[in-house]
Amino acid sequence: SAPSDGASATPQAARRGPDQPVITSASAAQQRDGNAALATITWSLGSSGTARWGETIVSVNGVTKNVTGGTTTTQMTVPYGVALTVYVTVSNANGDTATSPGYVIPAVVHEDPTPAKTTPLAPDAPRLGPPSDNAWGKLRISNARLKEGNGYTAADLELFYADSAAGCTAPGNPLRLNNGDRGDFDVGPLTPGATMTYYFCQRGKKDDGSYVWSPVVSASGTVGNGQRDGGGGDNTSIPVFDVSVTSYINSATVSWRVPKGVTIEQTNVWIKEMEGATKQEFSGPITSWAVSGLAPVNQYTAVVEMISDGGAHRTVEKTFKTTEAAENIDATFTGKTTCSNGQECGSMTLTAKRASQFGPGVTLVCKVKTGRPAQDTEFRFSRDTPSIPGILTEAITARELNARDIVKSCQVE
């Protein structure tokens, strides 16, 4: 009989599981009913491997939610008052899985959604000085703005100014803000070259229709003298120039280039939020300036002002943020516990030791070794969230924790 043909097999692709997902953002916010906070979690996906997407499981402090495969965002109700660790586990139709690194959401503090209106906060002092064209007899008031707080929103507040503290709450002159909650305007005619002081306050309207005045703040500046060519000097205006800042923990270096084609007679440099303590005046041009005494994890604005020999002015501002050292994040052992995989773990509390010095709205993000086996997890600290409790660690004694390099790095966002 004729020999039979040999059977041939179709090559099969090697089985491959899904790529590890990455949580890109996770935050929790208070809900109106006040019973629980609402966490919003978003993650990114790679490949599903050699099969289509299967179910995705989102875990928050051990509480899970199943979502459709291929989904990249979801919401979950979460408790108040505890730090939340989030994991996302994806799968494919073959049953292969991959789990993201942990992502920590700081504890949400339950607050009264409608705080009582007490005394309005004092407004931030605006900047006073000559207008950009040094107009004769004019004083420019820059960045006059409302300051929300103590139960008041911008809609409840009015800003006033006067040439005396008592006059401000008389009331003085109301400020017509040209950008919602802030404005820039000129005052005059005044004595050219004179230094003027004005006082600023805000009036808040309570729910019963009555009004309450804030404390008063003052600001001083020099009136424009109209000088443009200095009696025969160069009348060329100063071009806009770039300012860069290299920031550190408690200091910064400000650098810039002097524009070509003009002769700089004076250079003034300062930190806008600390003008009285930091402003320095230099004869002629300079190209860098160092400042110290800054607070960690704060946003500042460096101001560089050039004045030409013809009397032209040019001011450029550059915003920057200071950071914090990893060694200023303290890890405190709080006891033994069990990790989610059943292994023995320790529990610790992380505390930013200088959080009281952090600026409002500025967050410090630190990369920390957590869990067993240890993996990098990001934690966010702020003035309102100085400590995060209940964090898992491989260390099972205080001595072991103190011997470990737990906090790897920190940066501001």
Short mmCIF file of C-alpha atoms in Angstrom, two decimals:
data_model
loop_
_atom_site.label_atom_id
_atom_site.label_comp_id
_atom_site.label_asym_id
_atom_site.label_seq_id
_atom_site.Cartn_x
_atom_site.Cartn_y
_atom_site.Cartn_z
CA SER A 1 0.00 0.00 0.00
CA ALA A 2 1.08 3.66 -0.55
CA PRO A 3 2.66 5.37 2.44
CA SER A 4 0.45 7.89 4.29
CA ASP A 5 1.31 11.61 4.39
CA GLY A 6 2.76 12.84 7.69
CA ALA A 7 0.48 15.10 9.80
CA SER A 8 1.62 18.75 10.10
CA ALA A 9 0.90 21.05 13.10
CA THR A 10 0.07 24.77 12.83
CA PRO A 11 2.54 26.81 14.91
CA GLN A 12 0.91 28.48 17.94
CA ALA A 13 1.98 31.85 19.32
CA ALA A 14 3.46 31.68 22.81
CA ARG A 15 0.87 32.45 25.45
CA ARG A 16 1.35 35.92 26.89
CA GLY A 17 -0.48 37.67 29.71
CA PRO A 18 -1.62 41.30 29.84
CA ASP A 19 0.76 44.18 30.50
CA GLN A 20 0.80 45.62 34.01
CA PRO A 21 -1.68 48.52 34.30
CA VAL A 22 -0.55 51.85 35.78
CA ILE A 23 -2.80 54.02 37.95
CA THR A 24 -2.40 57.53 36.54
CA SER A 25 -4.60 59.38 39.03
CA ALA A 26 -6.76 58.68 42.04
CA SER A 27 -8.50 61.13 44.34
CA ALA A 28 -11.39 61.25 46.76
CA ALA A 29 -13.82 64.08 47.46
CA GLN A 30 -16.57 64.71 49.96
CA GLN A 31 -20.11 64.05 48.76
CA ARG A 32 -23.08 66.26 49.49
CA ASP A 33 -24.87 63.64 51.59
CA GLY A 34 -21.83 63.46 53.86
CA ASN A 35 -22.07 59.69 54.42
CA ALA A 36 -18.99 58.72 52.41
CA ALA A 37 -16.42 60.18 50.06
CA LEU A 38 -16.32 59.39 46.35
CA ALA A 39 -13.05 58.11 44.88
CA THR A 40 -12.31 58.55 41.18
CA ILE A 41 -9.64 56.17 39.86
CA THR A 42 -8.06 56.27 36.40
CA TRP A 43 -5.46 53.90 34.93
CA SER A 44 -3.69 53.20 31.66
CA LEU A 45 -3.56 49.89 29.79
CA GLY A 46 -0.99 48.21 27.60
CA SER A 47 -1.61 45.03 25.64
CA SER A 48 -4.12 42.34 26.69
CA GLY A 49 -1.61 39.68 25.67
CA THR A 50 -2.60 36.76 23.45
CA ALA A 51 -6.31 36.97 24.28
CA ARG A 52 -8.97 39.68 24.48
CA TRP A 53 -9.56 41.60 27.67
CA GLY A 54 -11.29 39.84 30.54
CA GLU A 55 -12.74 41.39 33.70
CA THR A 56 -10.94 44.15 35.63
CA ILE A 57 -10.96 44.28 39.45
CA VAL A 58 -10.37 47.54 41.33
CA SER A 59 -9.44 47.19 45.01
CA VAL A 60 -9.53 50.00 47.58
CA ASN A 61 -8.34 48.93 51.04
CA GLY A 62 -9.48 45.39 50.26
CA VAL A 63 -12.95 46.38 49.00
CA THR A 64 -13.26 45.33 45.37
CA LYS A 65 -15.30 46.38 42.37
CA ASN A 66 -15.56 44.46 39.09
CA VAL A 67 -15.59 46.52 35.92
CA THR A 68 -15.72 45.64 32.24
CA GLY A 69 -12.40 44.64 30.67
CA GLY A 70 -10.73 47.44 28.74
CA THR A 71 -12.24 50.09 31.03
CA THR A 72 -9.79 52.76 32.26
CA THR A 73 -11.73 54.67 34.93
CA THR A 74 -14.28 54.05 37.67
CA GLN A 75 -15.68 55.54 40.87
CA MET A 76 -16.18 53.97 44.31
CA THR A 77 -17.58 55.21 47.60
CA VAL A 78 -14.91 55.17 50.30
CA PRO A 79 -14.81 55.95 54.02
CA TYR A 80 -13.61 59.19 55.58
CA GLY A 81 -10.58 59.51 57.81
CA VAL A 82 -8.31 56.71 56.52
CA ALA A 83 -5.62 56.56 53.87
CA LEU A 84 -6.71 54.50 50.87
CA THR A 85 -4.48 52.13 48.88
CA VAL A 86 -5.73 51.36 45.38
CA TYR A 87 -4.80 48.44 43.12
CA VAL A 88 -6.09 47.61 39.63
CA THR A 89 -5.93 43.99 38.44
CA VAL A 90 -6.59 43.29 34.75
CA SER A 91 -7.14 39.92 33.09
CA ASN A 92 -7.56 38.42 29.66
CA ALA A 93 -9.81 35.63 28.35
CA ASN A 94 -7.08 33.06 29.04
CA GLY A 95 -7.27 33.87 32.74
CA ASP A 96 -3.88 35.60 32.85
CA THR A 97 -3.72 38.61 35.21
CA ALA A 98 -1.51 41.60 36.03
CA THR A 99 -1.79 44.01 38.97
CA SER A 100 -0.74 47.65 39.14
CA PRO A 101 1.58 49.11 41.79
CA GLY A 102 -0.31 50.53 44.75
CA TYR A 103 -1.50 54.13 44.64
CA VAL A 104 -2.28 55.92 47.91
CA ILE A 105 -5.11 58.43 48.32
CA PRO A 106 -4.68 60.56 51.48
CA ALA A 107 -7.46 60.40 54.05
CA VAL A 108 -10.43 62.64 53.28
CA VAL A 109 -11.47 64.74 56.27
CA HIS A 110 -15.21 65.12 56.61
CA GLU A 111 -16.06 68.81 56.76
CA ASP A 112 -19.26 70.77 57.13
CA PRO A 113 -20.12 71.53 53.48
CA THR A 114 -21.50 74.94 54.49
CA PRO A 115 -19.13 76.41 57.11
CA ALA A 116 -20.39 79.33 59.15
CA LYS A 117 -19.45 82.80 57.93
CA THR A 118 -17.27 84.44 60.58
CA THR A 119 -14.80 87.29 60.00
CA PRO A 120 -13.54 87.55 56.40
CA LEU A 121 -9.85 86.94 55.87
CA ALA A 122 -7.63 89.95 55.27
CA PRO A 123 -6.89 90.29 51.53
CA ASP A 124 -3.38 89.71 50.26
CA ALA A 125 -1.55 93.02 49.86
CA PRO A 126 -1.29 94.03 46.17
CA ARG A 127 1.87 95.42 44.58
CA LEU A 128 2.18 99.21 44.29
CA GLY A 129 4.57 101.07 41.98
CA PRO A 130 4.85 103.23 38.88
CA PRO A 131 2.99 102.10 35.74
CA SER A 132 5.03 100.30 33.08
CA ASP A 133 5.43 103.60 31.19
CA ASN A 134 6.36 105.48 34.42
CA ALA A 135 3.42 107.84 33.77
CA TRP A 136 3.72 111.18 35.61
CA GLY A 137 1.72 111.28 38.85
CA LYS A 138 0.29 107.78 38.47
CA LEU A 139 0.52 104.85 40.90
CA ARG A 140 -0.24 101.35 39.60
CA ILE A 141 -2.00 98.94 41.99
CA SER A 142 -1.40 95.42 40.65
CA ASN A 143 -3.02 92.12 41.56
CA ALA A 144 -5.61 93.48 43.96
CA ARG A 145 -7.79 90.49 44.68
CA LEU A 146 -10.47 88.98 46.88
CA LYS A 147 -9.49 86.28 49.36
CA GLU A 148 -12.02 83.54 50.01
CA GLY A 149 -12.27 81.73 53.33
CA ASN A 150 -13.99 81.57 56.71
CA GLY A 151 -17.22 80.64 54.94
CA TYR A 152 -17.11 83.39 52.30
CA THR A 153 -16.78 82.89 48.55
CA ALA A 154 -15.86 85.59 46.03
CA ALA A 155 -19.56 86.23 45.43
CA ASP A 156 -19.95 87.25 49.10
CA LEU A 157 -17.01 89.68 49.15
CA GLU A 158 -16.19 93.25 48.09
CA LEU A 159 -12.71 94.79 48.11
CA PHE A 160 -12.06 98.35 49.36
CA TYR A 161 -9.05 100.67 49.70
CA ALA A 162 -8.27 104.03 51.33
CA ASP A 163 -5.31 106.18 52.38
CA SER A 164 -5.84 105.25 56.05
CA ALA A 165 -6.71 102.06 57.92
CA ALA A 166 -9.79 103.65 59.47
CA GLY A 167 -10.89 104.98 56.10
CA CYS A 168 -10.89 101.53 54.53
CA THR A 169 -13.77 100.31 56.68
CA ALA A 170 -15.66 103.62 56.54
CA PRO A 171 -16.10 102.25 53.81
CA GLY A 172 -13.43 103.66 51.56
CA ASN A 173 -13.29 103.31 47.81
CA PRO A 174 -14.68 100.06 46.38
CA LEU A 175 -12.38 98.38 43.86
CA ARG A 176 -13.91 97.45 40.52
CA LEU A 177 -12.24 94.14 39.76
CA ASN A 178 -11.66 93.51 36.07
CA ASN A 179 -10.89 89.80 36.15
CA GLY A 180 -13.55 88.16 38.31
CA ASP A 181 -11.84 88.26 41.69
CA ARG A 182 -8.83 90.48 40.96
CA GLY A 183 -7.84 93.66 39.16
CA ASP A 184 -5.11 96.14 38.19
CA PHE A 185 -5.72 99.91 38.13
CA ASP A 186 -4.03 103.31 38.41
CA VAL A 187 -4.48 105.95 41.13
CA GLY A 188 -3.71 109.63 40.53
CA PRO A 189 -2.81 112.36 39.98
CA LEU A 190 -0.39 112.13 42.90
CA THR A 191 2.95 113.77 43.70
CA PRO A 192 5.50 112.36 41.19
CA GLY A 193 8.23 110.27 42.83
CA ALA A 194 6.45 110.20 46.20
CA THR A 195 6.11 106.98 48.20
CA MET A 196 2.46 106.29 48.93
CA THR A 197 0.82 103.83 51.33
CA TYR A 198 -2.69 102.53 50.83
CA TYR A 199 -4.81 100.24 52.98
CA PHE A 200 -6.92 97.34 51.73
CA CYS A 201 -9.78 95.38 53.31
CA GLN A 202 -12.76 93.32 52.24
CA ARG A 203 -16.37 93.30 53.34
CA GLY A 204 -18.28 90.03 53.57
CA LYS A 205 -22.03 89.62 53.31
CA LYS A 206 -23.51 87.11 55.75
CA ASP A 207 -26.54 84.93 55.02
CA ASP A 208 -28.81 87.25 57.04
CA GLY A 209 -27.82 90.23 54.86
CA SER A 210 -25.52 91.87 57.41
CA TYR A 211 -21.93 92.84 56.64
CA VAL A 212 -18.63 92.05 58.38
CA TRP A 213 -15.27 93.75 57.75
CA SER A 214 -11.97 91.93 57.45
CA PRO A 215 -8.69 93.07 59.04
CA VAL A 216 -6.80 95.74 57.09
CA VAL A 217 -3.50 95.26 55.22
CA SER A 218 -1.23 97.94 53.77
CA ALA A 219 1.04 98.26 50.75
CA SER A 220 3.46 100.99 49.65
CA GLY A 221 4.91 102.06 46.33
CA THR A 222 6.49 104.91 44.38
CA VAL A 223 4.48 107.21 42.10
CA GLY A 224 5.62 107.49 38.48
CA ASN A 225 7.69 110.58 37.66
CA GLY A 226 7.23 110.60 33.89
CA GLN A 227 10.96 110.30 33.21
CA ARG A 228 11.70 108.62 29.89
CA ASP A 229 15.10 109.83 28.65
CA GLY A 230 16.81 111.02 31.85
CA GLY A 231 17.83 114.32 30.27
CA GLY A 232 19.58 113.13 27.14
CA GLY A 233 19.87 109.39 27.78
CA ASP A 234 18.76 106.46 25.69
CA ASN A 235 14.97 106.43 25.26
CA THR A 236 14.87 102.84 23.96
CA SER A 237 12.35 100.64 25.78
CA ILE A 238 13.64 97.45 27.42
CA PRO A 239 12.61 94.28 25.53
CA VAL A 240 10.99 91.40 27.38
CA PHE A 241 13.63 89.00 28.72
CA ASP A 242 13.47 85.42 29.99
CA VAL A 243 13.88 84.56 33.68
CA SER A 244 14.70 81.05 34.93
CA VAL A 245 14.75 79.73 38.49
CA THR A 246 16.61 76.77 39.96
CA SER A 247 14.83 75.99 43.22
CA TYR A 248 15.98 73.97 46.20
CA ILE A 249 14.47 73.21 49.61
CA ASN A 250 14.91 76.58 51.34
CA SER A 251 16.59 78.63 48.61
CA ALA A 252 16.62 79.43 44.90
CA THR A 253 18.88 80.90 42.23
CA VAL A 254 17.27 83.31 39.74
CA SER A 255 18.98 83.86 36.37
CA TRP A 256 18.29 86.01 33.30
CA ARG A 257 19.95 87.63 30.28
CA VAL A 258 20.29 91.37 29.86
CA PRO A 259 18.59 92.45 26.61
CA LYS A 260 20.86 93.84 23.91
CA GLY A 261 20.65 97.40 22.69
CA VAL A 262 19.89 99.14 26.01
CA THR A 263 22.04 100.42 28.85
CA ILE A 264 20.81 99.15 32.22
CA GLU A 265 21.30 101.65 35.03
CA GLN A 266 19.67 99.66 37.84
CA THR A 267 18.47 96.10 38.46
CA ASN A 268 16.03 95.24 41.26
CA VAL A 269 15.26 91.65 42.28
CA TRP A 270 12.92 90.23 44.90
CA ILE A 271 10.51 87.48 45.85
CA LYS A 272 7.00 88.81 45.35
CA GLU A 273 5.54 87.15 48.45
CA MET A 274 8.45 88.42 50.61
CA GLU A 275 9.24 91.76 48.98
CA GLY A 276 10.06 93.59 52.21
CA ALA A 277 12.52 90.93 53.33
CA THR A 278 14.12 90.04 49.99
CA LYS A 279 14.18 93.06 47.66
CA GLN A 280 17.66 94.11 46.60
CA GLU A 281 18.74 96.96 44.30
CA PHE A 282 21.91 96.77 42.19
CA SER A 283 23.66 99.44 40.13
CA GLY A 284 23.97 98.47 36.49
CA PRO A 285 23.21 95.05 34.98
CA ILE A 286 23.56 91.70 36.76
CA THR A 287 22.52 88.27 35.49
CA SER A 288 21.82 86.13 38.57
CA TRP A 289 20.70 86.37 42.17
CA ALA A 290 20.47 83.88 45.03
CA VAL A 291 17.85 83.98 47.77
CA SER A 292 17.58 81.93 50.97
CA GLY A 293 15.14 81.73 53.87
CA LEU A 294 12.33 80.23 51.77
CA ALA A 295 9.87 77.74 53.23
CA PRO A 296 9.75 74.17 51.85
CA VAL A 297 6.99 73.08 49.45
CA ASN A 298 5.80 76.61 48.69
CA GLN A 299 5.06 78.48 45.50
CA TYR A 300 6.92 81.75 45.05
CA THR A 301 7.29 84.37 42.33
CA ALA A 302 10.70 85.81 41.48
CA VAL A 303 10.54 89.39 40.15
CA VAL A 304 13.32 90.98 38.10
CA GLU A 305 13.03 94.70 37.29
CA MET A 306 15.42 96.53 34.97
CA ILE A 307 15.65 100.32 34.64
CA SER A 308 17.54 101.82 31.71
CA ASP A 309 19.60 105.01 31.79
CA GLY A 310 16.74 106.53 29.82
CA GLY A 311 14.20 105.78 32.56
CA ALA A 312 12.49 102.87 30.82
CA HIS A 313 11.23 100.07 33.09
CA ARG A 314 10.70 96.37 32.41
CA THR A 315 9.53 93.85 35.02
CA VAL A 316 9.41 90.07 34.43
CA GLU A 317 8.03 87.51 36.88
CA LYS A 318 8.75 83.76 37.14
CA THR A 319 6.81 81.39 39.38
CA PHE A 320 8.56 78.42 40.99
CA LYS A 321 8.12 75.91 43.82
CA THR A 322 10.50 74.82 46.55
CA THR A 323 10.80 71.13 47.44
CA GLU A 324 11.57 69.04 50.54
CA ALA A 325 14.21 66.47 51.52
CA ALA A 326 13.22 62.81 51.81
CA GLU A 327 14.84 62.66 55.26
CA ASN A 328 12.22 65.12 56.52
CA ILE A 329 9.51 62.48 56.00
CA ASP A 330 9.34 60.52 59.26
CA ALA A 331 8.29 56.84 59.37
CA THR A 332 6.83 55.68 62.72
CA PHE A 333 6.21 51.98 63.43
CA THR A 334 2.69 51.39 64.80
CA GLY A 335 2.55 47.58 65.15
CA LYS A 336 2.45 44.21 63.42
CA THR A 337 -0.28 43.27 60.96
CA THR A 338 -0.90 40.95 58.01
CA CYS A 339 -0.46 41.85 54.34
CA SER A 340 -3.14 41.02 51.77
CA ASN A 341 -1.10 37.98 50.67
CA GLY A 342 -1.21 36.56 54.21
CA GLN A 343 2.42 37.32 55.05
CA GLU A 344 3.46 39.09 58.24
CA CYS A 345 3.89 42.83 57.79
CA GLY A 346 4.29 45.93 59.87
CA SER A 347 2.15 49.05 59.90
CA MET A 348 3.62 52.54 59.87
CA THR A 349 2.61 56.20 59.77
CA LEU A 350 4.41 58.62 57.47
CA THR A 351 4.62 62.26 58.58
CA ALA A 352 5.99 65.29 56.77
CA LYS A 353 7.71 66.93 59.72
CA ARG A 354 7.57 70.44 58.26
CA ALA A 355 4.09 70.27 56.70
CA SER A 356 2.97 73.27 58.77
CA GLN A 357 5.37 75.35 56.64
CA PHE A 358 4.00 74.05 53.30
CA GLY A 359 2.15 76.54 51.15
CA PRO A 360 -1.59 76.26 50.41
CA GLY A 361 -2.38 74.17 47.35
CA VAL A 362 1.18 72.80 46.98
CA THR A 363 1.62 69.02 47.24
CA LEU A 364 4.74 66.99 48.00
CA VAL A 365 4.83 63.56 46.30
CA CYS A 366 7.15 60.98 47.88
CA LYS A 367 8.07 57.54 46.56
CA VAL A 368 8.06 54.99 49.41
CA LYS A 369 8.83 51.26 49.70
CA THR A 370 5.65 49.57 51.02
CA GLY A 371 4.13 46.10 51.48
CA ARG A 372 5.62 42.61 51.24
CA PRO A 373 7.19 42.09 48.79
CA ALA A 374 8.19 45.77 48.86
CA GLN A 375 7.19 47.95 45.94
CA ASP A 376 7.30 51.67 45.19
CA THR A 377 4.14 53.55 46.14
CA GLU A 378 3.51 57.30 45.89
CA PHE A 379 2.19 59.27 48.86
CA ARG A 380 1.03 62.89 48.77
CA PHE A 381 1.60 65.30 51.64
CA SER A 382 0.30 68.83 52.07
CA ARG A 383 -0.39 71.37 54.79
CA ASP A 384 -3.82 69.74 55.27
CA THR A 385 -2.47 66.17 55.02
CA PRO A 386 0.73 66.09 57.09
CA SER A 387 0.44 62.40 58.09
CA ILE A 388 -0.74 59.19 56.44
CA PRO A 389 -1.40 56.24 58.80
CA GLY A 390 -1.93 52.52 58.19
CA ILE A 391 0.80 51.97 55.59
CA LEU A 392 2.13 48.43 55.20
CA THR A 393 5.87 47.71 55.42
CA GLU A 394 8.19 44.71 55.37
CA ALA A 395 9.64 45.87 58.70
CA ILE A 396 7.99 44.09 61.64
CA THR A 397 9.72 46.02 64.46
CA ALA A 398 10.45 49.69 65.09
CA ARG A 399 14.19 48.98 65.06
CA GLU A 400 13.95 47.26 61.68
CA LEU A 401 11.91 50.14 60.26
CA ASN A 402 14.41 52.72 61.51
CA ALA A 403 17.23 50.79 59.82
CA ARG A 404 15.51 50.82 56.42
CA ASP A 405 15.65 53.50 53.75
CA ILE A 406 11.86 53.71 53.40
CA VAL A 407 11.40 57.09 51.66
CA LYS A 408 13.24 57.02 48.34
CA SER A 409 12.60 60.46 46.85
CA CYS A 410 10.28 63.48 47.00
CA GLN A 411 9.21 66.15 44.52
CA VAL A 412 6.54 68.85 44.34
CA GLU A 413 3.61 68.89 41.97
#
